[in-house]
Coordinates of C-alpha atoms and ligand atoms in Angstrom, one line a residue:
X1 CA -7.5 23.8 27.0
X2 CA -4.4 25.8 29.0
X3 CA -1.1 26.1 27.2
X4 CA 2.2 27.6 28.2
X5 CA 4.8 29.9 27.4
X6 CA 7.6 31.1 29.0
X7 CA 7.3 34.8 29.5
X8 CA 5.8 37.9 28.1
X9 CA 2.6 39.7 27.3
X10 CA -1.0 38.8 27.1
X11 CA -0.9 39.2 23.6
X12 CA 1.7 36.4 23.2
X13 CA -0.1 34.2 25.5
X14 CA -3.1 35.0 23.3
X15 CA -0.8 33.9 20.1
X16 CA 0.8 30.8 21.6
X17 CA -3.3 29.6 22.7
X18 CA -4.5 30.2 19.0
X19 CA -1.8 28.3 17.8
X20 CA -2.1 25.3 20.4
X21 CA -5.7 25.7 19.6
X22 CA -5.1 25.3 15.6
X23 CA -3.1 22.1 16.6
X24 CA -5.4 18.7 17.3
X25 CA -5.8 18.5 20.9
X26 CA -3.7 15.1 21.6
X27 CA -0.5 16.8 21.0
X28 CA 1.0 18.4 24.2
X29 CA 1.8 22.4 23.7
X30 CA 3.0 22.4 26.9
X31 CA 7.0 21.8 25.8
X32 CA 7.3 24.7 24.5
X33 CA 9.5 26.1 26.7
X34 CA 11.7 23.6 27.0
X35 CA 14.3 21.7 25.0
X36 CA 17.9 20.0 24.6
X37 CA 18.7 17.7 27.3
X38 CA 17.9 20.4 30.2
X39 CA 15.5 18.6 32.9
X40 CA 14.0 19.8 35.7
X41 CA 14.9 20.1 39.1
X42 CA 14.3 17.2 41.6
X43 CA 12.6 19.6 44.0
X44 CA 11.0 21.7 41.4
X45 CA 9.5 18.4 40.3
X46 CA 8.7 17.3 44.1
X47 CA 7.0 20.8 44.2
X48 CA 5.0 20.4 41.4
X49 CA 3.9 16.8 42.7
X50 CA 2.3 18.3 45.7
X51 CA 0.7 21.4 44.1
X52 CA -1.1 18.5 42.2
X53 CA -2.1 16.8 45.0
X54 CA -4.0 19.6 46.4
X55 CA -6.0 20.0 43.3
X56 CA -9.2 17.9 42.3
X57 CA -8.7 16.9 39.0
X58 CA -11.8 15.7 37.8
X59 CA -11.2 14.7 33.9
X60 CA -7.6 13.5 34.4
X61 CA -6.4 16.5 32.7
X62 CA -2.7 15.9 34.0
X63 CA -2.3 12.4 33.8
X64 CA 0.8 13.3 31.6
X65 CA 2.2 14.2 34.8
X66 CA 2.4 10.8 36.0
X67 CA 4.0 8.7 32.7
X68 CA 6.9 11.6 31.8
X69 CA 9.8 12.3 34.4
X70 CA 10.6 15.4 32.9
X71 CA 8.2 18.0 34.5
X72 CA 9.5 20.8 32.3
X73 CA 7.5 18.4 29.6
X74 CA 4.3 18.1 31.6
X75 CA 1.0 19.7 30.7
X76 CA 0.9 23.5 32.1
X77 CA 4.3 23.9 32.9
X78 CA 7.7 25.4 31.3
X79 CA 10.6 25.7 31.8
X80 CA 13.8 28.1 31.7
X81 CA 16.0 26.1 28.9
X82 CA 19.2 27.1 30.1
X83 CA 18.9 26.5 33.8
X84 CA 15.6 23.9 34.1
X85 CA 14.1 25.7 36.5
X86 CA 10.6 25.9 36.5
X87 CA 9.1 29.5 35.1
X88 CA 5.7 29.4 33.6
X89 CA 2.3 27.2 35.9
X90 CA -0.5 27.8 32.9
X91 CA -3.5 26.1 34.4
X92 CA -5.9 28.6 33.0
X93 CA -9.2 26.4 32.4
X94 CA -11.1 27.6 28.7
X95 CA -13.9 25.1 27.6
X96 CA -13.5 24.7 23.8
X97 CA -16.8 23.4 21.9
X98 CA -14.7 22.4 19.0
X99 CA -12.5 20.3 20.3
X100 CA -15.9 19.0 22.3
X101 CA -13.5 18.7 25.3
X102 CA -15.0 16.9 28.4
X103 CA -12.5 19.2 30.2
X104 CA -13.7 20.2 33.6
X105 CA -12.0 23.4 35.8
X106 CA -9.7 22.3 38.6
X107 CA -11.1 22.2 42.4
X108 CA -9.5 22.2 45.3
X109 CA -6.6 24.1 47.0
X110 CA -4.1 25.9 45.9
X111 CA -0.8 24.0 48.0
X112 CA 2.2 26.5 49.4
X113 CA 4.3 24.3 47.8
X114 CA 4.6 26.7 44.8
X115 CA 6.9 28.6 47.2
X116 CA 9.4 25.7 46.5
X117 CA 9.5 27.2 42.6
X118 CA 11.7 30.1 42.8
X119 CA 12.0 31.3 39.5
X120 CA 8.8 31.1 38.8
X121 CA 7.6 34.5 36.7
X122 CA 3.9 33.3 35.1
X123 CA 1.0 32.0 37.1
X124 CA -2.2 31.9 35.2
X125 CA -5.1 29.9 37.5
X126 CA -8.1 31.6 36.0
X127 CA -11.2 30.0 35.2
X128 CA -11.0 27.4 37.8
X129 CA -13.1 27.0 40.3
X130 CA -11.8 27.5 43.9
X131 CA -15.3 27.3 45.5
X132 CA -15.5 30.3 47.0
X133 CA -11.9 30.1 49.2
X134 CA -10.0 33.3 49.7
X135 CA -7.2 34.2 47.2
X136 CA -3.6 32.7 49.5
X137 CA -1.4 34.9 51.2
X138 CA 1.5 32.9 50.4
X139 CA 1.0 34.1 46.6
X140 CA 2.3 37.3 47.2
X141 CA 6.1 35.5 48.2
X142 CA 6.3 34.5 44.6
X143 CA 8.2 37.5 44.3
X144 CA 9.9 36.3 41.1
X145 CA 6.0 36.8 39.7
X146 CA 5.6 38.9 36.5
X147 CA 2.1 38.2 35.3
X148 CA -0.3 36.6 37.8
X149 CA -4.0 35.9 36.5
X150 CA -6.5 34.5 38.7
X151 CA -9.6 36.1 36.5
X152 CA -12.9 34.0 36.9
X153 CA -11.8 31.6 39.5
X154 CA -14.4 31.9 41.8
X155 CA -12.6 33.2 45.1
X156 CA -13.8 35.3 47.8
X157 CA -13.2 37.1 50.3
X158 CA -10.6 40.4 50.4
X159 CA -7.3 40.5 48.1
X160 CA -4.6 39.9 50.3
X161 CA -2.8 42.7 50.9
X162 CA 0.4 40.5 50.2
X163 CA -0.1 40.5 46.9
X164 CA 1.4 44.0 47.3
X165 CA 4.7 42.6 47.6
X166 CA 4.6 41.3 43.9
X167 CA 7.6 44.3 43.0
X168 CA 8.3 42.3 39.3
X169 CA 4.7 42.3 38.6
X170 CA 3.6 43.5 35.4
X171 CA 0.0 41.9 34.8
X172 CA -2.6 41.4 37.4
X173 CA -5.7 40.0 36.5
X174 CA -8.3 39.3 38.8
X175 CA -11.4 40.1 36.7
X176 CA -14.6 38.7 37.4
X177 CA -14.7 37.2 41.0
X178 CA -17.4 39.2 41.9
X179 CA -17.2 38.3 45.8
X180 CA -13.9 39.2 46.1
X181 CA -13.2 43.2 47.7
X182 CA -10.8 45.1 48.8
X183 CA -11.0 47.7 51.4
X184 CA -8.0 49.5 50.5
X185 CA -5.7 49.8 47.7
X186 CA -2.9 50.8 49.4
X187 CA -1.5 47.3 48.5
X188 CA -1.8 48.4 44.5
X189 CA 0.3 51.5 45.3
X190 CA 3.6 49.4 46.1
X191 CA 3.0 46.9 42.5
X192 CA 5.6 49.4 41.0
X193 CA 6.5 47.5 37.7
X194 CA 2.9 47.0 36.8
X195 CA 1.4 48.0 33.2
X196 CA -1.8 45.5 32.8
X197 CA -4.7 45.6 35.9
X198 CA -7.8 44.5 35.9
X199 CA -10.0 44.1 38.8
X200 CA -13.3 44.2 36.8
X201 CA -16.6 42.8 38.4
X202 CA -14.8 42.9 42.4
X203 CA -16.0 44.6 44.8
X204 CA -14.3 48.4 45.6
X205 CA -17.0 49.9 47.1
X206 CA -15.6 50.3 50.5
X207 CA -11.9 51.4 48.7
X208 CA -11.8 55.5 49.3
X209 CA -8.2 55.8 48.6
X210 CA -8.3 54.1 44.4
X211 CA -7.4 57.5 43.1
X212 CA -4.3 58.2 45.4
X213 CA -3.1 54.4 45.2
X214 CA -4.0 54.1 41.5
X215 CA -1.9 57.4 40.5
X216 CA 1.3 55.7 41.7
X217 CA 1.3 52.6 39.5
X218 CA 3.5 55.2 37.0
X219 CA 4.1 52.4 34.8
X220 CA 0.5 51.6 34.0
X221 CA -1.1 51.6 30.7
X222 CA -4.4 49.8 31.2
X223 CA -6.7 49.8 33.8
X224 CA -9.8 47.6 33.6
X225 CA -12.5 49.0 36.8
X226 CA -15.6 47.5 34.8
X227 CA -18.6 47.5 37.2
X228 CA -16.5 47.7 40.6
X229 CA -19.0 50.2 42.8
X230 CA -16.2 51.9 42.9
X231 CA -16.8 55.1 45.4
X232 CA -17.0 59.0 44.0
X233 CA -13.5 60.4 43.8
X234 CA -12.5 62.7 46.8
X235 CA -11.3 65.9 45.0
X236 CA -9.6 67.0 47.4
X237 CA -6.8 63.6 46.7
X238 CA -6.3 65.0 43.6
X239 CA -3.4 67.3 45.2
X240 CA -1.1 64.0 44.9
X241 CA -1.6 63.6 41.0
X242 CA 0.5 65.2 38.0
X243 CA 0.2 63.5 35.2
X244 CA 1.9 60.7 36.8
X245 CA 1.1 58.1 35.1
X246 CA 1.3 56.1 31.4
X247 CA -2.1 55.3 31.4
X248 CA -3.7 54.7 27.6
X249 CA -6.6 52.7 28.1
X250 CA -9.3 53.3 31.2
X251 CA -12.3 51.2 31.5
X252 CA -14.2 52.8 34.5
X253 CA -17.6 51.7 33.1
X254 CA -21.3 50.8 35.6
X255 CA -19.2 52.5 38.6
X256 CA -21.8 55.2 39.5
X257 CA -18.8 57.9 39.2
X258 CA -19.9 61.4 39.1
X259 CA -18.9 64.3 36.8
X260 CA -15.8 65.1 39.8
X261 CA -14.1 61.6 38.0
X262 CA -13.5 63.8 34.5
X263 CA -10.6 65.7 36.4
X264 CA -8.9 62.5 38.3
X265 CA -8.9 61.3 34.6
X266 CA -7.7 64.6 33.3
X267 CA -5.2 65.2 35.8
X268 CA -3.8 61.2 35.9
X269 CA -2.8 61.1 32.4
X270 CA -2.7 62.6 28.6
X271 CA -1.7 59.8 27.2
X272 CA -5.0 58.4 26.9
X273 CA -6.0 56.3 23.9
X274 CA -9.4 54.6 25.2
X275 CA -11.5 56.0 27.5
X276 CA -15.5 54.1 29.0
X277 CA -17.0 56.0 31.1
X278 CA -20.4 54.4 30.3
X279 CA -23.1 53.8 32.5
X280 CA -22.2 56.3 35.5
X281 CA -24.0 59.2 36.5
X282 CA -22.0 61.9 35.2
X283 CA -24.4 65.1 35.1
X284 CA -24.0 69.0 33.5
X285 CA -22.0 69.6 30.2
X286 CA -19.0 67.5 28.9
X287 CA -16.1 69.4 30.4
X288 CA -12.7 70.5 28.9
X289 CA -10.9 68.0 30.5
X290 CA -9.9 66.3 26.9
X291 CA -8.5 69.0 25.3
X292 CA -4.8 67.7 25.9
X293 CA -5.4 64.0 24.9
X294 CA -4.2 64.4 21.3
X295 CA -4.5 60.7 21.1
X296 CA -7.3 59.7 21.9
X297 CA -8.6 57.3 19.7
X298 CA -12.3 56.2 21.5
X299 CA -14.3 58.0 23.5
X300 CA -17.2 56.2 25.4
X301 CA -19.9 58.3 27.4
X302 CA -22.9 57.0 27.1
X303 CA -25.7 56.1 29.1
X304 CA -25.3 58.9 31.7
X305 CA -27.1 62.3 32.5
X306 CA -24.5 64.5 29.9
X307 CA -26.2 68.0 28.7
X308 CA -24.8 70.7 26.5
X309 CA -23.3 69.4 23.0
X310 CA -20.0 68.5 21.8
X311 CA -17.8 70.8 23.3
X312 CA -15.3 73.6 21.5
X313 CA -12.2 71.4 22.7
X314 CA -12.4 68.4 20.9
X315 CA -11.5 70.5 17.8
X316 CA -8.1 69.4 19.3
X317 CA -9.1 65.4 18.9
X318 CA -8.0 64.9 15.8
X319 CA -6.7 61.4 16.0
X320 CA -10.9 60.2 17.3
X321 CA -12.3 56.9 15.7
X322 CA -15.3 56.6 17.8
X323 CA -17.2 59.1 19.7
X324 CA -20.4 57.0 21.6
X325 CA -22.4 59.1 23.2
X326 CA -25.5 57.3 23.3
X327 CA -28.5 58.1 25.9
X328 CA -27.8 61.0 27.5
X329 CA -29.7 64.4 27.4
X330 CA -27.3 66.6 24.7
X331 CA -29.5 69.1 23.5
X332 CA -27.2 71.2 21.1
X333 CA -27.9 72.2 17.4
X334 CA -26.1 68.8 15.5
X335 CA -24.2 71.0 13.0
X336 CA -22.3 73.0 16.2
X337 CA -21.8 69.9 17.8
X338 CA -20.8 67.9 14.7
X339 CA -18.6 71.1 13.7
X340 CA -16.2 70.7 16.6
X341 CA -15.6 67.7 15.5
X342 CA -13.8 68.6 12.2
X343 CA -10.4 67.8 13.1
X344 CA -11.2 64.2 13.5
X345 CA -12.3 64.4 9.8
X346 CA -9.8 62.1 8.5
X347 CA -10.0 59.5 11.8
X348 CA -13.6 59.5 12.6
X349 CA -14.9 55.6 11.9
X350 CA -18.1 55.7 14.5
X351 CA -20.4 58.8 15.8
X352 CA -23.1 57.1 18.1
X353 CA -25.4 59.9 19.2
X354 CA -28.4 57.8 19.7
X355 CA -31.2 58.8 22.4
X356 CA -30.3 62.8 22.7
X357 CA -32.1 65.9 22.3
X358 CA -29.9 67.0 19.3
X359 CA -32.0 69.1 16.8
X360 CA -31.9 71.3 14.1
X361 CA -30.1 69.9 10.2
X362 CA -27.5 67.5 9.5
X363 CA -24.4 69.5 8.0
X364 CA -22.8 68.3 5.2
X365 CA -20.7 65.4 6.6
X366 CA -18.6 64.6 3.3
X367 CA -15.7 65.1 4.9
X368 CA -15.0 62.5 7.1
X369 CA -14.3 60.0 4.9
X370 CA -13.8 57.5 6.7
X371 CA -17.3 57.4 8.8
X372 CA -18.4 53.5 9.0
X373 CA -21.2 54.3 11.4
X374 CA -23.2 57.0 11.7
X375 CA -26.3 56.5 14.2
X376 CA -28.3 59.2 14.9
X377 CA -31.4 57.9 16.0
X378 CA -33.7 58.8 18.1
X379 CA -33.3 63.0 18.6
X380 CA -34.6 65.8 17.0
X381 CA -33.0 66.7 14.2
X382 CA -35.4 68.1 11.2
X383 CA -34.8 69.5 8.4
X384 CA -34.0 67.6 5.2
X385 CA -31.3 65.1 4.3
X386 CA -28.3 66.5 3.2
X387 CA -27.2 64.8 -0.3
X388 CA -23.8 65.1 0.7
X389 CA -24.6 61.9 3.0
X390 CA -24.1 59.9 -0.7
X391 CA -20.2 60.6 -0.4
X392 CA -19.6 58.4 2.5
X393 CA -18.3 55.5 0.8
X394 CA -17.1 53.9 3.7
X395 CA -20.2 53.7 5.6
X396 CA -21.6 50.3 6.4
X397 CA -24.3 51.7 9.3
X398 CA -26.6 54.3 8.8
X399 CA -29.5 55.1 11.3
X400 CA -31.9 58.3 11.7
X401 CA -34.9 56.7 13.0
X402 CA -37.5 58.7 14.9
X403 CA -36.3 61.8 14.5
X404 CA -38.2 64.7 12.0
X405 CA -36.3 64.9 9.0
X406 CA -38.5 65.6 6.0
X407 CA -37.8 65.9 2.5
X408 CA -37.3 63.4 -0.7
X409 CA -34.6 60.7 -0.4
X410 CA -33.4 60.0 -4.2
X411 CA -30.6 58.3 -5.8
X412 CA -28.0 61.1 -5.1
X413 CA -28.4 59.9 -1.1
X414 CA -27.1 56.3 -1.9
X415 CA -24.4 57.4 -4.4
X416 CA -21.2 55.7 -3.7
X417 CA -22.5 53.8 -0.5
X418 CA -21.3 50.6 -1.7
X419 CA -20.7 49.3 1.6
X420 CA -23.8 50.1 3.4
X421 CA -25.2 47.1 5.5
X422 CA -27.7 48.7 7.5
X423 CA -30.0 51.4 6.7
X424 CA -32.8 52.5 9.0
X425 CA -34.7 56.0 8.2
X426 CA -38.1 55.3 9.7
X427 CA -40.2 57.2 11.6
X428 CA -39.5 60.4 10.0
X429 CA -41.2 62.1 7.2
X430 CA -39.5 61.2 4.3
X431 CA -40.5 60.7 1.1
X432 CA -38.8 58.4 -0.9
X433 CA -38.0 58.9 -5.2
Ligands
NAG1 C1 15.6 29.4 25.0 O1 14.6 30.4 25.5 C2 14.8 31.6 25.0 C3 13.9 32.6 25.7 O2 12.7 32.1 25.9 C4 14.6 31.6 23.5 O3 14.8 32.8 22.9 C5 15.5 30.6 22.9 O4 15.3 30.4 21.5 C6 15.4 29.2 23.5 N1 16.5 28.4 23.0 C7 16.3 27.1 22.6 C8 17.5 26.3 22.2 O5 15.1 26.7 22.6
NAG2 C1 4.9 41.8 52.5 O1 4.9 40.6 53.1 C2 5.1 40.6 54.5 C3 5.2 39.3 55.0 O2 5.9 38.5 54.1 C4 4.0 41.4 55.2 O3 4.3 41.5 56.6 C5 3.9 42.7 54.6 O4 2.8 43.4 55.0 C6 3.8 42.6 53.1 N1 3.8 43.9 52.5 C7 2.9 44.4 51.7 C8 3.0 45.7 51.2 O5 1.9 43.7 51.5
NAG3 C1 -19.9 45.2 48.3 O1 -19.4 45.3 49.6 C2 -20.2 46.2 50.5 C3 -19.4 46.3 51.8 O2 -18.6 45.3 52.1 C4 -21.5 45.6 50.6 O3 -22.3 46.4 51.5 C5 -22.2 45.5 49.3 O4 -23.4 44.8 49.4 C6 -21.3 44.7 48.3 N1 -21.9 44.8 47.0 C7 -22.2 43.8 46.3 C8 -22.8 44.1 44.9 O5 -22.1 42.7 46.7
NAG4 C1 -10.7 42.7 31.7 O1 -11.9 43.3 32.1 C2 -12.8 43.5 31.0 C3 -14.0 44.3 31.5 O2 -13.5 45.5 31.9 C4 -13.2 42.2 30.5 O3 -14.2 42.3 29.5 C5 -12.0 41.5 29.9 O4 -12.3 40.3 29.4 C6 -10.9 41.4 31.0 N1 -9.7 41.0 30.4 C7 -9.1 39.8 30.6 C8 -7.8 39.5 29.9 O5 -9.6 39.0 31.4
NAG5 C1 4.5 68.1 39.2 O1 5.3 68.3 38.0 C2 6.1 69.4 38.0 C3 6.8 69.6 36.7 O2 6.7 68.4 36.0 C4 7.0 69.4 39.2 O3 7.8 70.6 39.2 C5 6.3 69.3 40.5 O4 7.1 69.1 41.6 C6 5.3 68.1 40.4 N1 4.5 68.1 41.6 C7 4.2 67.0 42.4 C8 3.3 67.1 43.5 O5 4.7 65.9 42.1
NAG6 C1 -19.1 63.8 43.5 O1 -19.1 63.0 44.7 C2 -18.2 63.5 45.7 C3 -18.2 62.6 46.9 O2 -19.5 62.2 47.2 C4 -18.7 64.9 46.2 O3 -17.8 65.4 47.1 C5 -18.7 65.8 44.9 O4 -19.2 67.1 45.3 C6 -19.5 65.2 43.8 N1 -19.3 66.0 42.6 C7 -20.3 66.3 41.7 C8 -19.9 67.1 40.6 O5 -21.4 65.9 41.9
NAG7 C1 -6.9 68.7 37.1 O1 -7.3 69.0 35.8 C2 -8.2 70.1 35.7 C3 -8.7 70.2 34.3 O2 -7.8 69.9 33.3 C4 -7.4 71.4 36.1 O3 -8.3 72.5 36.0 C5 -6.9 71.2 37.5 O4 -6.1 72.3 37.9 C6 -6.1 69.9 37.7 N1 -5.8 69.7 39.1 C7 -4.6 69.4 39.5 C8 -4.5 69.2 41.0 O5 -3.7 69.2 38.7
NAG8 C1 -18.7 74.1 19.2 O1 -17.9 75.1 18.9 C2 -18.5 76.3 18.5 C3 -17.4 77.3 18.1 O2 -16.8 76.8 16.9 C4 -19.3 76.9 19.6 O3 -20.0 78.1 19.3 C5 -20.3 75.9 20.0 O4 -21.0 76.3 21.2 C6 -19.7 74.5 20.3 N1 -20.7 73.6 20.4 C7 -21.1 73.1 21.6 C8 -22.2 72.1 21.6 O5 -20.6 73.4 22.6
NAG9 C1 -36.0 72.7 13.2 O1 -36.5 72.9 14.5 C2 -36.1 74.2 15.1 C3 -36.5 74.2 16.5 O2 -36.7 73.0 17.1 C4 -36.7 75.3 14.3 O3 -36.2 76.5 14.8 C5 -36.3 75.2 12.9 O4 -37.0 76.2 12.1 C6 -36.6 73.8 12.3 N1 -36.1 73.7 11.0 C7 -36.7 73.2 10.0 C8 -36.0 73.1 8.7 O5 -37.8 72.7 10.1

């Protein structure tokens, strides 16, 4: 299933797909973007003829390509409505089970005639399977190009540093071809217009320069690194940064980054709204680094080496929803930690402390109100179980297993928890009324 549109966000491409989807999958989505008598160009069409020709198109998939003269009305493409030209190549390959498609991903090549389509702004290739060929040079001429998406499409190789020329860019996705790398990212550094990367599953081990290169893109608001190997941050680079750029949302997650990354993320932006930071190997106490990110909304550290508790500065988070700060080796007295958390009474959906050393009492926790999940399994907290708990009328998960809280659970515990799907106390030394 691809489907087209003529320009804008993910989110609208997103849209227009559900939609298409929600239609029966005989009826063409693909003229969307074009209408009245406004036809393409002869050598757009010419263009698009041979980009065909280089691709193996195993289930027929654009056999309306052959029947319609039109090519602004052909499967994948649209087209400016005013001028004809050719703006949006959607070629993106999802397998849908409920439409039972027999739909296979393109093969082949991908042909330079694309180079013949000079307005085009959209290029979304991903999911196909380009058998392990090197992303083309040529691609970075399209330098009308505002979102390019190659995510899944099984090249290799390195990124061209070409693609550097893409000024207009605003989305680059190349997620998920995990032999693809890039030695440098001095190409990023020039991709001045962009606000959406993700270069998830590549390879940047060998890419020393990412936090000098990434701190230009002063535009950018999300940045997917998801499991890149990407190298320890030189502190010394950090001289460049000042809160340059417009970052909100930072997935540097499986990376093996050390504690040194807190103050490239600290010093980058406080704009933040999102930050993973799961699975590296960041060591010693959480640092103050936060303090300034009055917006952050989700916080994800888990699964490193983090000791200490929950540090004095987040009493400035007061806009958190989720704190997850699952298997690390906190070791603080919960009621301090969960203390310094106050300000995020009214905001606070999800505390994940699972697989710490926190001991001593729960506090009484009937203030945040809003607290969906609460999991505290799996630390050493004792004492009994505060009755307060009973107040939490939003919460749908609640887990203390293995941990050595005593005392009698009664009625008062459960009071207004209409909404609690999941309860798990075992392994403690309850006793229940
Ligand atoms: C032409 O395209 C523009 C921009 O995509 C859109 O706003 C407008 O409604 C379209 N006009 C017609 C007649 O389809
Ligand atoms: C831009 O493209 C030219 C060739 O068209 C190439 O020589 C140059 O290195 C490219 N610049 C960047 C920043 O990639
Ligand atoms: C990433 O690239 C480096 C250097 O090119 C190589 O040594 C390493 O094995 C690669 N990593 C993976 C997971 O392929
Ligand atoms: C971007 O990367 C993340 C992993 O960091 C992945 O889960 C996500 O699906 C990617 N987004 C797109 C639009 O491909
Ligand atoms: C950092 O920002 C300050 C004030 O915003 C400015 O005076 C200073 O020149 C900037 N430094 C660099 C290295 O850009
Ligand atoms: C992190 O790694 C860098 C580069 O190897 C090193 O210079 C720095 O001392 C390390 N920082 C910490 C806190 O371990
Ligand atoms: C980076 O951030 C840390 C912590 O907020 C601060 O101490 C340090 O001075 C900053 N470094 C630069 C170069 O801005
Ligand atoms: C939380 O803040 C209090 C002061 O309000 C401080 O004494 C305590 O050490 C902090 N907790 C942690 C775990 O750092
Ligand atoms: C909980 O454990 C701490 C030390 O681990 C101990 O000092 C405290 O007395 C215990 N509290 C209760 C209520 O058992």
């Amino acid at each position: 299933m691809f489907f087209s549109i003529m320009s804008g966000g993910s989110m609208h491409s997103v849209l227009v797909g559900l939609v298409c989807l929600a239609i029966a999958s005989a009826i063409s989505c693909s003229s969307v973007g074009s209408s009245n008598n406004i036809m393409c160009l002869e050598s757009e069409r010419h263009a698009l003829l041979q980009f065909k020709q280089g691709l193996v198109d195993k289930s027929n998939a654009l056999a309306s390509w052959k029947s319609e003269k039109d090519c602004c009305k052909w499967r994948g493409i649209a087209c400016n409505n005013q001028t004809g030209h050719v703006t949006s190549l959607d070629f993106s390959f999802s397998y849908d089970p409920y439409l039972n498609s027999i739909e296979v991903p393109f093969r082949g090549e991908i042909s330079h005639s694309l180079l013949e389509l000079p307005y085009l702004n959209y290029l979304d290739l991903s999911y196909n399977d380009f058998e392990g060929t090197m992303i083309p040079k040529f691609i970075g001429s399209l330098s009308q190009l505002k979102e390019l998406k190659l995510a899944g499409a099984n090249f290799r190789g390195p990124v061209p540093p070409q693609l550097g020329n893409l000024s207009n860019l605003h989305t680059l996705d190349l997620y998920g071809n995990q032999v693809v790398s890039s030695e440098n990212l001095e190409w990023l550094s020039h991709l001045s217009s962009l606000r959406y990367l993700n270069m998830s599953q590549l390879n940047l081990s060998e890419a020393v320069n990412w936090p000098e290169s990434l701190s230009k893109l002063t535009l950018l608001t999300e940045l997917e690194l998801f499991m890149c190997d990407l190298p320890d941050v030189n502190l010394r680079s950090l001289s460049f940064i000042n809160s340059s750029t417009s970052l909100q949302l930072l997935d540097l997650c499986y990376n093996s980054l050390n504690s040194s990354i807190f103050y490239w993320i600290a010093n980058v932006s406080s704009k933040f709204i999102h930050i993973g930071l799961q699975g590296d190997q960041l060591q010693g106490p959480i640092p103050d680094v936060f303090k300034s990110m009055l917006s952050l909304a989700s916080l994800d550290l888990s699964f490193n080496q983090l000791e200490g508790g929950i540090p004095k500065s987040f009493q400035n988070l007061c806009s958190l929803e989720s704190l997850t700060l699952r298997s690390n080796q906190l070791s603080e007295n919960i009621e301090d930690s969960i203390k310094n958390l106050s300000c995020a009474k009214n905001t606070l959906e999800t505390l994940d402390l699972i697989g710490n050393l926190f001991w001593g009492s729960l506090p009484d926790l009937a203030r945040f109100s809003m607290l969906r999940e609460l999991n505290l399994a799996a630390n050493q907290l004792n004492g009994s179980l505060p009755e307060s708990v009973g107040q939490l009328s939003s919460l749908e998960v609640l887990s203390l297993v293995q941990n050595s809280l005593s005392g009698v659970i009664t009625e008062a515990h459960f009071l207004k928890l209409s909404r609690l799907q999941s309860l798990a106390i075992s392994n403690n030394h309850f006793s229940i009324n």
